[in-house]
PDB file of C-alpha atoms and ligand atoms in Angstrom:
ATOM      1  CA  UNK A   1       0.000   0.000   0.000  1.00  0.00           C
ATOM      2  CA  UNK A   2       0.931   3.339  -0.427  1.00  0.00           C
ATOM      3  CA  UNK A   3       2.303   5.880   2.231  1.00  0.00           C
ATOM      4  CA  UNK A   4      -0.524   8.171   3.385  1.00  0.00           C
ATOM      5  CA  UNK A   5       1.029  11.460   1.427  1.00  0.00           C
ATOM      6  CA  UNK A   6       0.415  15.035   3.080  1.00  0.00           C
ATOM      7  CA  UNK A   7      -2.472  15.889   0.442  1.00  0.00           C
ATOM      8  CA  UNK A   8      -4.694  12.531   1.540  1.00  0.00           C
ATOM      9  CA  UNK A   9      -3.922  13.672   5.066  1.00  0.00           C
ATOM     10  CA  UNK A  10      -5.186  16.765   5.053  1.00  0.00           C
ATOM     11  CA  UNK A  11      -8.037  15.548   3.049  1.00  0.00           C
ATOM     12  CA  UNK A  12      -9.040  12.507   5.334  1.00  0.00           C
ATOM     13  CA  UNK A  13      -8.812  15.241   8.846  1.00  0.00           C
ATOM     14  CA  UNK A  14     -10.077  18.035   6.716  1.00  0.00           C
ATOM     15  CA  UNK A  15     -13.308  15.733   6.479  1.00  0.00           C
ATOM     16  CA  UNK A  16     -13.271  14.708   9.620  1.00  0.00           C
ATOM     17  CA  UNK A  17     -12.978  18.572  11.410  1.00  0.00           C
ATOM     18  CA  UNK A  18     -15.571  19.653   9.293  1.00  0.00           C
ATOM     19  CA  UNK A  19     -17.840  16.312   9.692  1.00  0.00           C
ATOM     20  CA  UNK A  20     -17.867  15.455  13.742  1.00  0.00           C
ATOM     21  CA  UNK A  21     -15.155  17.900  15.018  1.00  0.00           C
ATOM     22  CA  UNK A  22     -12.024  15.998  15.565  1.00  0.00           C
ATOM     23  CA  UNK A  23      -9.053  17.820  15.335  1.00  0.00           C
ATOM     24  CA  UNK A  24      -5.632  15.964  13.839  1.00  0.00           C
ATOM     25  CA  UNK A  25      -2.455  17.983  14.085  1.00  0.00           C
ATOM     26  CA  UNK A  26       0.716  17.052  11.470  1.00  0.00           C
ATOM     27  CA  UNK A  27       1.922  15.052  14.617  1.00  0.00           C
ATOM     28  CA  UNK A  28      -0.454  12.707  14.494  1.00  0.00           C
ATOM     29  CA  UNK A  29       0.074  11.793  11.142  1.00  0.00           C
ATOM     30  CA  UNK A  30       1.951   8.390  12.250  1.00  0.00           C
ATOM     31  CA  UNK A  31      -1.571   7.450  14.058  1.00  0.00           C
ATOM     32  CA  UNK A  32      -3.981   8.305  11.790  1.00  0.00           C
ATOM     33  CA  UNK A  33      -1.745   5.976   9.411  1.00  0.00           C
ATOM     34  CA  UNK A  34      -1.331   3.131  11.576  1.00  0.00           C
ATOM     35  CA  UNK A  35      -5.399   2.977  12.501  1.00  0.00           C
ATOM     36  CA  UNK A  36      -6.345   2.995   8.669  1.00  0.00           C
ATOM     37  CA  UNK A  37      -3.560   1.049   7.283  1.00  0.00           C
ATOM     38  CA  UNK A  38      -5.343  -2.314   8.520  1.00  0.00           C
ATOM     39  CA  UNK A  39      -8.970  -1.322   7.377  1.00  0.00           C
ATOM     40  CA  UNK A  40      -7.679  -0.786   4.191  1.00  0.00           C
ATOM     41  CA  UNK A  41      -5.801  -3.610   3.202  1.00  0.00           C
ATOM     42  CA  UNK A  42      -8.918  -5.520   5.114  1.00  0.00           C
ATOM     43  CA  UNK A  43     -11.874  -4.310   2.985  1.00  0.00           C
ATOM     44  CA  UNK A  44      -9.383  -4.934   0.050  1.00  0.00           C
ATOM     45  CA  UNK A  45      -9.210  -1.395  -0.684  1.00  0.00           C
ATOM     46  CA  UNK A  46      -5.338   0.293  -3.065  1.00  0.00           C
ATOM     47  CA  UNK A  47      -4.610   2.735  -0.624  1.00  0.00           C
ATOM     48  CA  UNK A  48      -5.776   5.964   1.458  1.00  0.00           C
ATOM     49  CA  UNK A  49      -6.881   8.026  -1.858  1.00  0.00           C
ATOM     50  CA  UNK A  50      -9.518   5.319  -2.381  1.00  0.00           C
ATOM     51  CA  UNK A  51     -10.072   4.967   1.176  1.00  0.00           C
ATOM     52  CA  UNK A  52     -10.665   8.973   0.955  1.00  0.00           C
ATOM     53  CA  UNK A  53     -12.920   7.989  -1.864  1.00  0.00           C
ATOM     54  CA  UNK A  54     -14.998   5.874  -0.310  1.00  0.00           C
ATOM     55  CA  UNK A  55     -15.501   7.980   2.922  1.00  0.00           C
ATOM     56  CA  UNK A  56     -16.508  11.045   1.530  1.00  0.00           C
ATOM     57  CA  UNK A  57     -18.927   9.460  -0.740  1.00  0.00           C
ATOM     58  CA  UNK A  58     -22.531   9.061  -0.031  1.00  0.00           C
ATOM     59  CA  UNK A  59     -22.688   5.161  -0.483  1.00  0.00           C
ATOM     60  CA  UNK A  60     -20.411   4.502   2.003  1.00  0.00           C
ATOM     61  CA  UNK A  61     -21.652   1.756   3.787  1.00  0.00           C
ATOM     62  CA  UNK A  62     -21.037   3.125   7.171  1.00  0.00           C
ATOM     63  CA  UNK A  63     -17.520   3.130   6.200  1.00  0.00           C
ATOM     64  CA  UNK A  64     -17.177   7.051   7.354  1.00  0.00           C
ATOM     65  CA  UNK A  65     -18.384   6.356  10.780  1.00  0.00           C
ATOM     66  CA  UNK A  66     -15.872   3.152  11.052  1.00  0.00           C
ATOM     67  CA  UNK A  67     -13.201   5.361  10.400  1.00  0.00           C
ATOM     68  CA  UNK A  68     -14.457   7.711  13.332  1.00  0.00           C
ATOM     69  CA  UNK A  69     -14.268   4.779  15.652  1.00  0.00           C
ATOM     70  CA  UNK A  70     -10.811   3.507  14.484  1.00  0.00           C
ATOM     71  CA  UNK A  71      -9.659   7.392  15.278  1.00  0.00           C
ATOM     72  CA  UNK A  72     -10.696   7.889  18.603  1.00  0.00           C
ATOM     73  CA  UNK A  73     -10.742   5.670  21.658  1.00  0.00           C
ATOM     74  CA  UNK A  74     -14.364   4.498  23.100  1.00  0.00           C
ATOM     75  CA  UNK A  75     -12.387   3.527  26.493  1.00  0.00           C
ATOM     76  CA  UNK A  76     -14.771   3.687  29.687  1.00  0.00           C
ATOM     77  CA  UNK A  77     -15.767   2.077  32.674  1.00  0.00           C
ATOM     78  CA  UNK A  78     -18.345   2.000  35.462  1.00  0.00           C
ATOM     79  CA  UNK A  79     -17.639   5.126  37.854  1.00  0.00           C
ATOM     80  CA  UNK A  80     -14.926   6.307  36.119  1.00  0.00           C
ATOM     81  CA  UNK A  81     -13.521   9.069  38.333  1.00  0.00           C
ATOM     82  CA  UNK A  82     -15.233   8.113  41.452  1.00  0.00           C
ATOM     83  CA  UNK A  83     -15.118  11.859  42.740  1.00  0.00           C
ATOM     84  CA  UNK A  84     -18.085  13.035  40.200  1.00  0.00           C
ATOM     85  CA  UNK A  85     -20.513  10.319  41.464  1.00  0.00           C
ATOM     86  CA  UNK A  86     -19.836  11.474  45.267  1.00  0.00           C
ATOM     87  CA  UNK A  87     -20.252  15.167  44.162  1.00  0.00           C
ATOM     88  CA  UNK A  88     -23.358  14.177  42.773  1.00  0.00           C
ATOM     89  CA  UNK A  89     -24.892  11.711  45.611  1.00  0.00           C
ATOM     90  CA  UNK A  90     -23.855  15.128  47.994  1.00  0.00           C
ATOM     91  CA  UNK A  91     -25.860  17.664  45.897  1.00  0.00           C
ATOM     92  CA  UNK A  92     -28.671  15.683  45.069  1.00  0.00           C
ATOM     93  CA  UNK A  93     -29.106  14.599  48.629  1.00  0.00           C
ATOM     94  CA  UNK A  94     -28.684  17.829  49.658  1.00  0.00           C
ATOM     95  CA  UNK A  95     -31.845  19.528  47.595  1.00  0.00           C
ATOM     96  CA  UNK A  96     -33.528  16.382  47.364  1.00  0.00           C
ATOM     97  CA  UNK A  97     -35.575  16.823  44.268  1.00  0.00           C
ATOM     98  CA  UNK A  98     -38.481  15.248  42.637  1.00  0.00           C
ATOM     99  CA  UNK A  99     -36.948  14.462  39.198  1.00  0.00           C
ATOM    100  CA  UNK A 100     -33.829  14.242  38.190  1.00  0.00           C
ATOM    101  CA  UNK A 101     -33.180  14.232  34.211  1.00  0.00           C
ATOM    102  CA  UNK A 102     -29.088  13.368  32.842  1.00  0.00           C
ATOM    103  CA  UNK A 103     -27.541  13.382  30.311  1.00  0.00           C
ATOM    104  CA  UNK A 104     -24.257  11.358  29.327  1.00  0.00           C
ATOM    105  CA  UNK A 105     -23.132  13.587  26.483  1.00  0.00           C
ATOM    106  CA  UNK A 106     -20.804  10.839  24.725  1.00  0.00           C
ATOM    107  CA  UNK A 107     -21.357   8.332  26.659  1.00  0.00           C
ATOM    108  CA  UNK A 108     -19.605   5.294  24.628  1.00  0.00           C
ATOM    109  CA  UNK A 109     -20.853   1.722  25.618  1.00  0.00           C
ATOM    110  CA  UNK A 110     -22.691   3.101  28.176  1.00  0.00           C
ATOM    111  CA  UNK A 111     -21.328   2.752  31.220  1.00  0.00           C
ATOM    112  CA  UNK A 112     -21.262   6.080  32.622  1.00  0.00           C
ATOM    113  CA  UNK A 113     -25.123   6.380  32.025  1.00  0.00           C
ATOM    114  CA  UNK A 114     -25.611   2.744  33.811  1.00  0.00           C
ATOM    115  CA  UNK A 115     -23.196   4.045  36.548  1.00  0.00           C
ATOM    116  CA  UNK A 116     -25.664   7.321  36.973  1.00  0.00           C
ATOM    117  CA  UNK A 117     -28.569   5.178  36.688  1.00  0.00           C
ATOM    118  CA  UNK A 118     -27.253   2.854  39.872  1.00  0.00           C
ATOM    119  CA  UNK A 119     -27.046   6.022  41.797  1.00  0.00           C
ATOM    120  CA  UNK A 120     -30.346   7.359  41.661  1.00  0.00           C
ATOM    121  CA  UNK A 121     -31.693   3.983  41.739  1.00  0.00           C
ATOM    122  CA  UNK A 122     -30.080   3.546  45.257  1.00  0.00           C
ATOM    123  CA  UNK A 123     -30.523   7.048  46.296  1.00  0.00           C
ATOM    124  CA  UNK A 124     -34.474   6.566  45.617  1.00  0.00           C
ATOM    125  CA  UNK A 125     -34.632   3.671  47.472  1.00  0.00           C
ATOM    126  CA  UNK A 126     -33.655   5.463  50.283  1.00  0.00           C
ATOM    127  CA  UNK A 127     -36.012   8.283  50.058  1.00  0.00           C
ATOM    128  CA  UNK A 128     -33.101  10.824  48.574  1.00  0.00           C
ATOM    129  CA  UNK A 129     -34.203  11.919  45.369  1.00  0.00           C
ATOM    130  CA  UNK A 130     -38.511  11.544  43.735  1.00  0.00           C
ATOM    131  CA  UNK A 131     -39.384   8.986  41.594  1.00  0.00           C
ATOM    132  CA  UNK A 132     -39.285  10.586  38.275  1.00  0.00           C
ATOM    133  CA  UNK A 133     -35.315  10.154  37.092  1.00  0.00           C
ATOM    134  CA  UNK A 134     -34.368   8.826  33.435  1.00  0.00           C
ATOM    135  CA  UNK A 135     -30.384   9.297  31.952  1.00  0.00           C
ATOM    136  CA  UNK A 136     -30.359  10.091  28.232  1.00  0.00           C
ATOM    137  CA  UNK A 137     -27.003   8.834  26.575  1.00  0.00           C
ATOM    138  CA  UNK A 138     -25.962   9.746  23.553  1.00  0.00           C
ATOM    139  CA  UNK A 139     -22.803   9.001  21.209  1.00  0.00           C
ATOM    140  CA  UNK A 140     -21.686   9.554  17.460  1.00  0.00           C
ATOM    141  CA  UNK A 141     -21.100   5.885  17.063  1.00  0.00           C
ATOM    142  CA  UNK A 142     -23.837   3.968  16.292  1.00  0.00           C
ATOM    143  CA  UNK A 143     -21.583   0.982  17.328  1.00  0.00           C
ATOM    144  CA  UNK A 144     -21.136   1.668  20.266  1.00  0.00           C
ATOM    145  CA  UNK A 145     -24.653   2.683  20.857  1.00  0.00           C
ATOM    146  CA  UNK A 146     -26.365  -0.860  19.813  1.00  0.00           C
ATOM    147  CA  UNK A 147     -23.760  -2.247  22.824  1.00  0.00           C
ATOM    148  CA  UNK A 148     -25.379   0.332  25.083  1.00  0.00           C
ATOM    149  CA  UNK A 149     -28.677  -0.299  24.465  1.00  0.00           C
ATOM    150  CA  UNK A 150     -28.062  -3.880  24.905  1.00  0.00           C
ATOM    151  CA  UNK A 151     -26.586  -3.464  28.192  1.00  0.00           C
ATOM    152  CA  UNK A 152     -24.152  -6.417  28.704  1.00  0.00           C
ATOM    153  CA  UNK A 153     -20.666  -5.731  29.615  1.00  0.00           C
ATOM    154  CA  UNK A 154     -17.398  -7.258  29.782  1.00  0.00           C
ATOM    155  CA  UNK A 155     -16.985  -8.231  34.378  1.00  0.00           C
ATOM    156  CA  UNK A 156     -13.770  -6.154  34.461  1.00  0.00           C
ATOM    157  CA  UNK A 157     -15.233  -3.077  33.503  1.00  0.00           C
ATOM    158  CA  UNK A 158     -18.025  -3.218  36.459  1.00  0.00           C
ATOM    159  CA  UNK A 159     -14.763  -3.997  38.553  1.00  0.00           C
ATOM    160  CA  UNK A 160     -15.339  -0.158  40.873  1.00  0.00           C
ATOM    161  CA  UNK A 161     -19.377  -1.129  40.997  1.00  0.00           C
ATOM    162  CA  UNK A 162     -19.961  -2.749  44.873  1.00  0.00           C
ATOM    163  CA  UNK A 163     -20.773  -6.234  45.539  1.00  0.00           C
ATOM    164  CA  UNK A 164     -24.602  -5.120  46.774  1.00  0.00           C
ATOM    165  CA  UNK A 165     -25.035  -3.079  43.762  1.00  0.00           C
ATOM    166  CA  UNK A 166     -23.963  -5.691  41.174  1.00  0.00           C
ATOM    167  CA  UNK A 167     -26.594  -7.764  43.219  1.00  0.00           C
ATOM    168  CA  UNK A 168     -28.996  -5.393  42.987  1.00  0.00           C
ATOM    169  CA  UNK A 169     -28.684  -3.978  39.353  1.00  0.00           C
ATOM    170  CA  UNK A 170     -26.792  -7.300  37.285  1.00  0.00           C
ATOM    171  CA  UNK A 171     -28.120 -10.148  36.281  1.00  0.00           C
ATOM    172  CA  UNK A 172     -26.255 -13.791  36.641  1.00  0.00           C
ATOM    173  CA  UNK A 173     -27.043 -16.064  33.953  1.00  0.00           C
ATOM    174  CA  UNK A 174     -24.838 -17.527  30.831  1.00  0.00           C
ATOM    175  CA  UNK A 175     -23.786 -13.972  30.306  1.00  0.00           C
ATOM    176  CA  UNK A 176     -21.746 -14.269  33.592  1.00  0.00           C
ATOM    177  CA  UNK A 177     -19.659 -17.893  32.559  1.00  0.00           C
ATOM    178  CA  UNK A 178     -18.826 -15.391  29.543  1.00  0.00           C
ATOM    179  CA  UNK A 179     -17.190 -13.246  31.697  1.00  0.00           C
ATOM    180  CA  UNK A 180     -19.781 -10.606  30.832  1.00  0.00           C
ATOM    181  CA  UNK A 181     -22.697  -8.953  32.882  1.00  0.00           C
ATOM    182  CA  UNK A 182     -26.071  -7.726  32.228  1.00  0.00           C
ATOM    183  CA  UNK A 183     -28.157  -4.738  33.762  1.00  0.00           C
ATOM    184  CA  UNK A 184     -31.006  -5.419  34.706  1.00  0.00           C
ATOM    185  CA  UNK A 185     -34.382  -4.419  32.830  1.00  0.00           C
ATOM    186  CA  UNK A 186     -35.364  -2.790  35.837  1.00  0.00           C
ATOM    187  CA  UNK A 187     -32.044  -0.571  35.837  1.00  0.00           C
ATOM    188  CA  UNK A 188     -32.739  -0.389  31.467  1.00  0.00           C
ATOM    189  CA  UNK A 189     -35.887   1.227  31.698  1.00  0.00           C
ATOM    190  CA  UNK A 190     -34.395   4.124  32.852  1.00  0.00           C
ATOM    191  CA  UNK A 191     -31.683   4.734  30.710  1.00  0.00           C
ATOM    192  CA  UNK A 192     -32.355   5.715  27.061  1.00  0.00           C
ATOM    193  CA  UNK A 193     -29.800   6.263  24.116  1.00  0.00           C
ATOM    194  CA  UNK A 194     -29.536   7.900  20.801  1.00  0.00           C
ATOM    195  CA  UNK A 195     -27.168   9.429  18.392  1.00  0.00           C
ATOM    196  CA  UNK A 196     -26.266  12.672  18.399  1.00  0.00           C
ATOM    197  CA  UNK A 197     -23.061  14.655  16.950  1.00  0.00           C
ATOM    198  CA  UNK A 198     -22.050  17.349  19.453  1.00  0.00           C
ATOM    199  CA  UNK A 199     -20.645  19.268  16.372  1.00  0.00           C
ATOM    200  CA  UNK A 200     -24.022  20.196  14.987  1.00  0.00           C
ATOM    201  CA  UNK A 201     -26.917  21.669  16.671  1.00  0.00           C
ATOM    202  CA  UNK A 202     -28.756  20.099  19.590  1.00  0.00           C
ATOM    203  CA  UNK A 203     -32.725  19.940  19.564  1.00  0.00           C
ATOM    204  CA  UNK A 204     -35.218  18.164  21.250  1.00  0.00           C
ATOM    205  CA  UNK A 205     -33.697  16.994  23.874  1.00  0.00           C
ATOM    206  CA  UNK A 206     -33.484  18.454  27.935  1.00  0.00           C
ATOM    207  CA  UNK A 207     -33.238  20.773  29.864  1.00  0.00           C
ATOM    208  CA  UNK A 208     -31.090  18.526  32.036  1.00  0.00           C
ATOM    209  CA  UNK A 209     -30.038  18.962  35.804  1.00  0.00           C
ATOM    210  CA  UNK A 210     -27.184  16.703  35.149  1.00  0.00           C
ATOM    211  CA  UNK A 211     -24.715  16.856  32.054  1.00  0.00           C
ATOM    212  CA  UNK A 212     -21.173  14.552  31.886  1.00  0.00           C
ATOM    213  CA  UNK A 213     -19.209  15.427  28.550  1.00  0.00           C
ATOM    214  CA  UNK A 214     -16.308  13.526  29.953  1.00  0.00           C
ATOM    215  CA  UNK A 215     -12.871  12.520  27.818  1.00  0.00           C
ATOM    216  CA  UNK A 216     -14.296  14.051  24.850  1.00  0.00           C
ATOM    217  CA  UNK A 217     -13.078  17.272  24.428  1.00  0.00           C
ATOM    218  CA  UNK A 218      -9.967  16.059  24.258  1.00  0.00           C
ATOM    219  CA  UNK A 219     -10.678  15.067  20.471  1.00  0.00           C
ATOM    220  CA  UNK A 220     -11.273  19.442  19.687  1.00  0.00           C
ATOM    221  CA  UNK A 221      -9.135  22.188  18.797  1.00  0.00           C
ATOM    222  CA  UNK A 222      -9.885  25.249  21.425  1.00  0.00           C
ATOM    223  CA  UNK A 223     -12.719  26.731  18.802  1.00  0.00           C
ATOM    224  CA  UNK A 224     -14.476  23.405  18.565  1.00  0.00           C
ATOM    225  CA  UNK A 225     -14.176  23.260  21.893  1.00  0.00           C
ATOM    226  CA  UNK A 226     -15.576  26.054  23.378  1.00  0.00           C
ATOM    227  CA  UNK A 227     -18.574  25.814  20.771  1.00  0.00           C
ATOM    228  CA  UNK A 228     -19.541  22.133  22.170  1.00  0.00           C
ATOM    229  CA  UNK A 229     -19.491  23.233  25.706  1.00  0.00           C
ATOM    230  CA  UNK A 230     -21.498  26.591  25.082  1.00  0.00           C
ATOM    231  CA  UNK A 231     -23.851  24.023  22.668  1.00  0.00           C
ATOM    232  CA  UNK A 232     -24.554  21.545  25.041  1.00  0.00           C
ATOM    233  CA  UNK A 233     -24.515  24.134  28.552  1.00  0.00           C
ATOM    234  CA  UNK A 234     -27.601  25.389  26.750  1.00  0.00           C
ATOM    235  CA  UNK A 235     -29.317  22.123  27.444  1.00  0.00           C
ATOM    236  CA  UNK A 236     -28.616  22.256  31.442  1.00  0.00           C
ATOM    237  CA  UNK A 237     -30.825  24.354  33.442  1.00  0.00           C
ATOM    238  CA  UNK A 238     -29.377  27.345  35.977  1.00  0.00           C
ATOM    239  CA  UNK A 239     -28.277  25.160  39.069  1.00  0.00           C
ATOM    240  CA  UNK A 240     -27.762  22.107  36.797  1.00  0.00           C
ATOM    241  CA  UNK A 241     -23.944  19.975  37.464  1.00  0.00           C
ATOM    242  CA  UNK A 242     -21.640  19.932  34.543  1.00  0.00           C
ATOM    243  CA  UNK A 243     -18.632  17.374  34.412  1.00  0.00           C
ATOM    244  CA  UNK A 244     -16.149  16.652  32.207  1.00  0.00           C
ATOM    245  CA  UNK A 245     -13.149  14.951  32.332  1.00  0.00           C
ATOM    246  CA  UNK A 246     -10.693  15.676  35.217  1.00  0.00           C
ATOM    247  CA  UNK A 247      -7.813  15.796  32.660  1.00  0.00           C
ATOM    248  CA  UNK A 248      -9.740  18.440  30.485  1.00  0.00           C
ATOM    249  CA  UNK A 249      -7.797  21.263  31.576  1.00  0.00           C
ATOM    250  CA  UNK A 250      -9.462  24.514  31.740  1.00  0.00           C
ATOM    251  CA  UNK A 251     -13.594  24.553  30.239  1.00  0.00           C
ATOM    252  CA  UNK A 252     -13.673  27.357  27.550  1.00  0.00           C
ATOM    253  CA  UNK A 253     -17.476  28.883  27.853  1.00  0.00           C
ATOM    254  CA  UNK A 254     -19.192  31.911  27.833  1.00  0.00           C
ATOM    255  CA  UNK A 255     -21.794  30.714  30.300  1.00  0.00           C
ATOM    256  CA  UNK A 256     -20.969  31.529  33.950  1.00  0.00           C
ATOM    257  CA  UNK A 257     -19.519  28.315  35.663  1.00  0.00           C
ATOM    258  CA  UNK A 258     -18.831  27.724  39.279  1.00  0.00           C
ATOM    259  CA  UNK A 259     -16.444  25.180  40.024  1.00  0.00           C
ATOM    260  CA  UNK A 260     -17.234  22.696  42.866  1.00  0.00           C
ATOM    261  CA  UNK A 261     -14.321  20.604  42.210  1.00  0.00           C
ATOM    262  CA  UNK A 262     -11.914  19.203  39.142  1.00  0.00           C
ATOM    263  CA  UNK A 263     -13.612  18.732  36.211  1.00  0.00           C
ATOM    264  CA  UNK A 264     -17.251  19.910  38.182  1.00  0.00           C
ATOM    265  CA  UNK A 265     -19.009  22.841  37.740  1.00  0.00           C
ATOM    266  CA  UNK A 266     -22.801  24.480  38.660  1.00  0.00           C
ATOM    267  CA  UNK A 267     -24.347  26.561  35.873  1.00  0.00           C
ATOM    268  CA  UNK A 268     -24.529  29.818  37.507  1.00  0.00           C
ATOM    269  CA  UNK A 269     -28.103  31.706  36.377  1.00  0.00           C
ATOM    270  CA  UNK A 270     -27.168  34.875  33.970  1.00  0.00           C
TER     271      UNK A 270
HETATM  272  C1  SAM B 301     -13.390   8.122  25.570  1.00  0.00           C
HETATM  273  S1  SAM B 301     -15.108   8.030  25.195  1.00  0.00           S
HETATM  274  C2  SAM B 301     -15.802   8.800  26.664  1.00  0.00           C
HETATM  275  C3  SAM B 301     -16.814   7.904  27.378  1.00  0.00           C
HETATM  276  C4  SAM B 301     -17.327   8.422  28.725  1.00  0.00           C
HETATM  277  N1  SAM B 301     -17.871   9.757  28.618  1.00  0.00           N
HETATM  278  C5  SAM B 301     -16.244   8.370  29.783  1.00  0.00           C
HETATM  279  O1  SAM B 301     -15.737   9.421  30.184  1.00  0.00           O
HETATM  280  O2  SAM B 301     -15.896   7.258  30.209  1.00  0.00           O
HETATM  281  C6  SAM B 301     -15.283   9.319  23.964  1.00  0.00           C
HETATM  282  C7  SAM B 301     -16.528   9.158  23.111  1.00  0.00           C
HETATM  283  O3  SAM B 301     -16.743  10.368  22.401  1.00  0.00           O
HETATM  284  C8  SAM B 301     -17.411  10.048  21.185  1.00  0.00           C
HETATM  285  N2  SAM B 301     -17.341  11.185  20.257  1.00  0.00           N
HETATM  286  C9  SAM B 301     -16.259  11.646  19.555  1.00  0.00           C
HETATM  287  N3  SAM B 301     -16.605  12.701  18.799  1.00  0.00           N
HETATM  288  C10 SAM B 301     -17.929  12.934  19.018  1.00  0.00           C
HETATM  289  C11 SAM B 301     -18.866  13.881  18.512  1.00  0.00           C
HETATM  290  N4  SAM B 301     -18.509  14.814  17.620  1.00  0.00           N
HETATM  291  N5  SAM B 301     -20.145  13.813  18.948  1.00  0.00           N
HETATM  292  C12 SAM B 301     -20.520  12.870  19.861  1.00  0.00           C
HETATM  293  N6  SAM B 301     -19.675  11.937  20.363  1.00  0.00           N
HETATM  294  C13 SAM B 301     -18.396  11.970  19.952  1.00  0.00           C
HETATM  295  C14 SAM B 301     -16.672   8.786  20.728  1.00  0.00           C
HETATM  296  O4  SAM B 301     -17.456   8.031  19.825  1.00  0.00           O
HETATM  297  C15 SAM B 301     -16.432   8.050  22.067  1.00  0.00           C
HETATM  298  O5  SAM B 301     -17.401   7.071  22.317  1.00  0.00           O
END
C-alpha cells in the first residue's frame, strides 16, 4: 500500500474537522496511518486516496463512521472518576428533588449512564431523590450505541461497581460464565440512548439537571471546543452539574460556571 502522502492527510482530517469535530495535528500523522492502514488492506481497498474515496462518498456503507471509531478511543468504565458520582450523591441529597433528568453527552458503551442510573436507583430507594429520574445517553457511534442499548458488559469493567449493587442492578445467567454482565431491565428502563453529533446543533432533547461530557473534548481544537461546551450548557438548566473529564484542563465557555471541584461545575443563572 501506499504511504498516506500530506495531500490525503489533510483531506481525510479536513473531512473529519468539518464532519464530527475531531481535530488531527501534522503530529499525528503516524496514528492516523497506523489505525487505517489495517482497514484498508482488510476491505481490500489500493490505498488511502480510495479509502478517501470511499468515505466522503454518499454510499459509504457506514464506512465514514468506522473510520471515526478507528480514530478515537471508546475507552470507559463503570464510575470512572469516582469523585463526580460522590459530588453528585452530595448535591442531590442535599436539595432532594423530585426528578432528576441526565444526560451522558458521549457516553460510549454506556457505562457512565448505567453508573448514573445505579445512583439514583439507590438514592431513591432510600427516600433521597422523587421517583421521576431517566439518563439520556448519547454518542456519534452507532456501534457503540447498539452495545449500550443492549446493556451487557465485559466483568472487568463493572470492577469499581460494589458487591450489593452488582446484586442489585446485574443479572447472573450464561452472560456471567462469559465473563460478561447484564443490567437489569429494571435498571434499562431508565436509561435511554440515541445518536447525536455534538458538532451540529442540539434539539429536542433536555433541559437537564445533570450533564457529563467527559474525555471528549480532548478530540477538539480550542474553537471546537468552546462551541460544544457553550452548545450543550444550553441544554442544562441554571443550578444544573456539569462534568467533564478531570484531565480536560481549563472549560472554555461563555456561560458563567462555578467550580465545585476538578472537572465539576454548577451553571450559575445569567
Ligand atoms: C473516551 S469516550 C468517553 C466515554 C465516557 N464519557 C467516559 O468518560 O468514560 C469518547 C466518546 O466520544 C465520542 N465522540 C467523539 N466525537 C464525538 C462527537 N462529535 N459527537 C458525539 N460523540 C463523539 C466517541 O465516539 C467516544 O465514544
Amino acid at each position: 500500500m501506499d504511504v498516506l502522502c500530506d495531500e490525503t492527510f489533510r483531506q481525510i482530517t479536513g473531512l473529519m474537522y468539518a464532519t464530527v469535530g475531531l481535530s488531527f495535528p501534522d503530529s499525528k500523522k503516524p496514528l492516523v496511518t497506523s489505525r487505517l492502514a489495517a482497514r484498508i488492506q482488510r476491505i481490500g481497498l489500493d490505498g488511502f486516496d480510495q479509502y478517501f474515496e470511499l468515505i466522503s462518498s454518499h454510499d459509504d456503507g457506514g464506512e465514514f463512521q468506522m473510520a471515526v471509531d478507528l480514530l478515537t478511543t471508546n475507552e470507559t468504565y463503570f464510575f470512572r472518576e469516582p469523585a463526580h458520582f460522590d459530588l453528585l450523591e452530595r448535591e442531590l441529597g442535599r436539595t432532594k428533588p423530585k426528578h432528576v433528568a441526565v444526560w451522558s453527552a458521549a457516553s460510549s458503551f454506556g457505562d457512565e449512564a448505567y453508573s448514573t442510573a445505579m445512583l439514583l436507583a439507590d438514592m431513591q430507594l432510600h427516600g433521597r431523590i422523587g421517583t421521576e429520574w431517566s439518563v439520556l445517553g448519547t454518542d456519534i457511534s452507532d456501534r457503540v450505541l447498539r452495545s449500550a442499548s443492549e446493556a451487557i458488559f465485559p466483568a472487568e469493567r463493572l470492577s469499581r461497581v460494589s458487591p450489593e449493587r452488582l446484586k442489585r442492578y446485574c443479572l447472573r445467567g450464561e452472560a456471567e460464565s462469559e465473563g460478561l454482565v447484564q443490567i437489569q431491565d429494571k435498571l434499562r428502563d431508565r436509561v435511554r440512548f440515541g445518536q447525536l453529533n455534538l458538532c451540529q446543533e442540539i434539539d429536542g432533547i433536555g433541559p437537564f439537571d445533570v450533564i457529563f461530557l467527559r474525555n471528549v473534548l480532548i478530540y477538539f481544537d480550542p474553537p471546537t471546543k468552546q462551541a460544544v461546551v457553550d452548545r450543550v450548557l444550553t441544554r442544562l438548566r441554571p443550578g444544573g452539574l456539569f462534568f467533564i473529564g478531570t484531565a480536560e484542563g481549563r472549560v472554555p465557555s461563555s456561560h458563567s460556571l462555578q467550580p465545585l471541584g476538578p472537572g465539576a461545575f454548577r451553571k450559575v443563572a445569567r
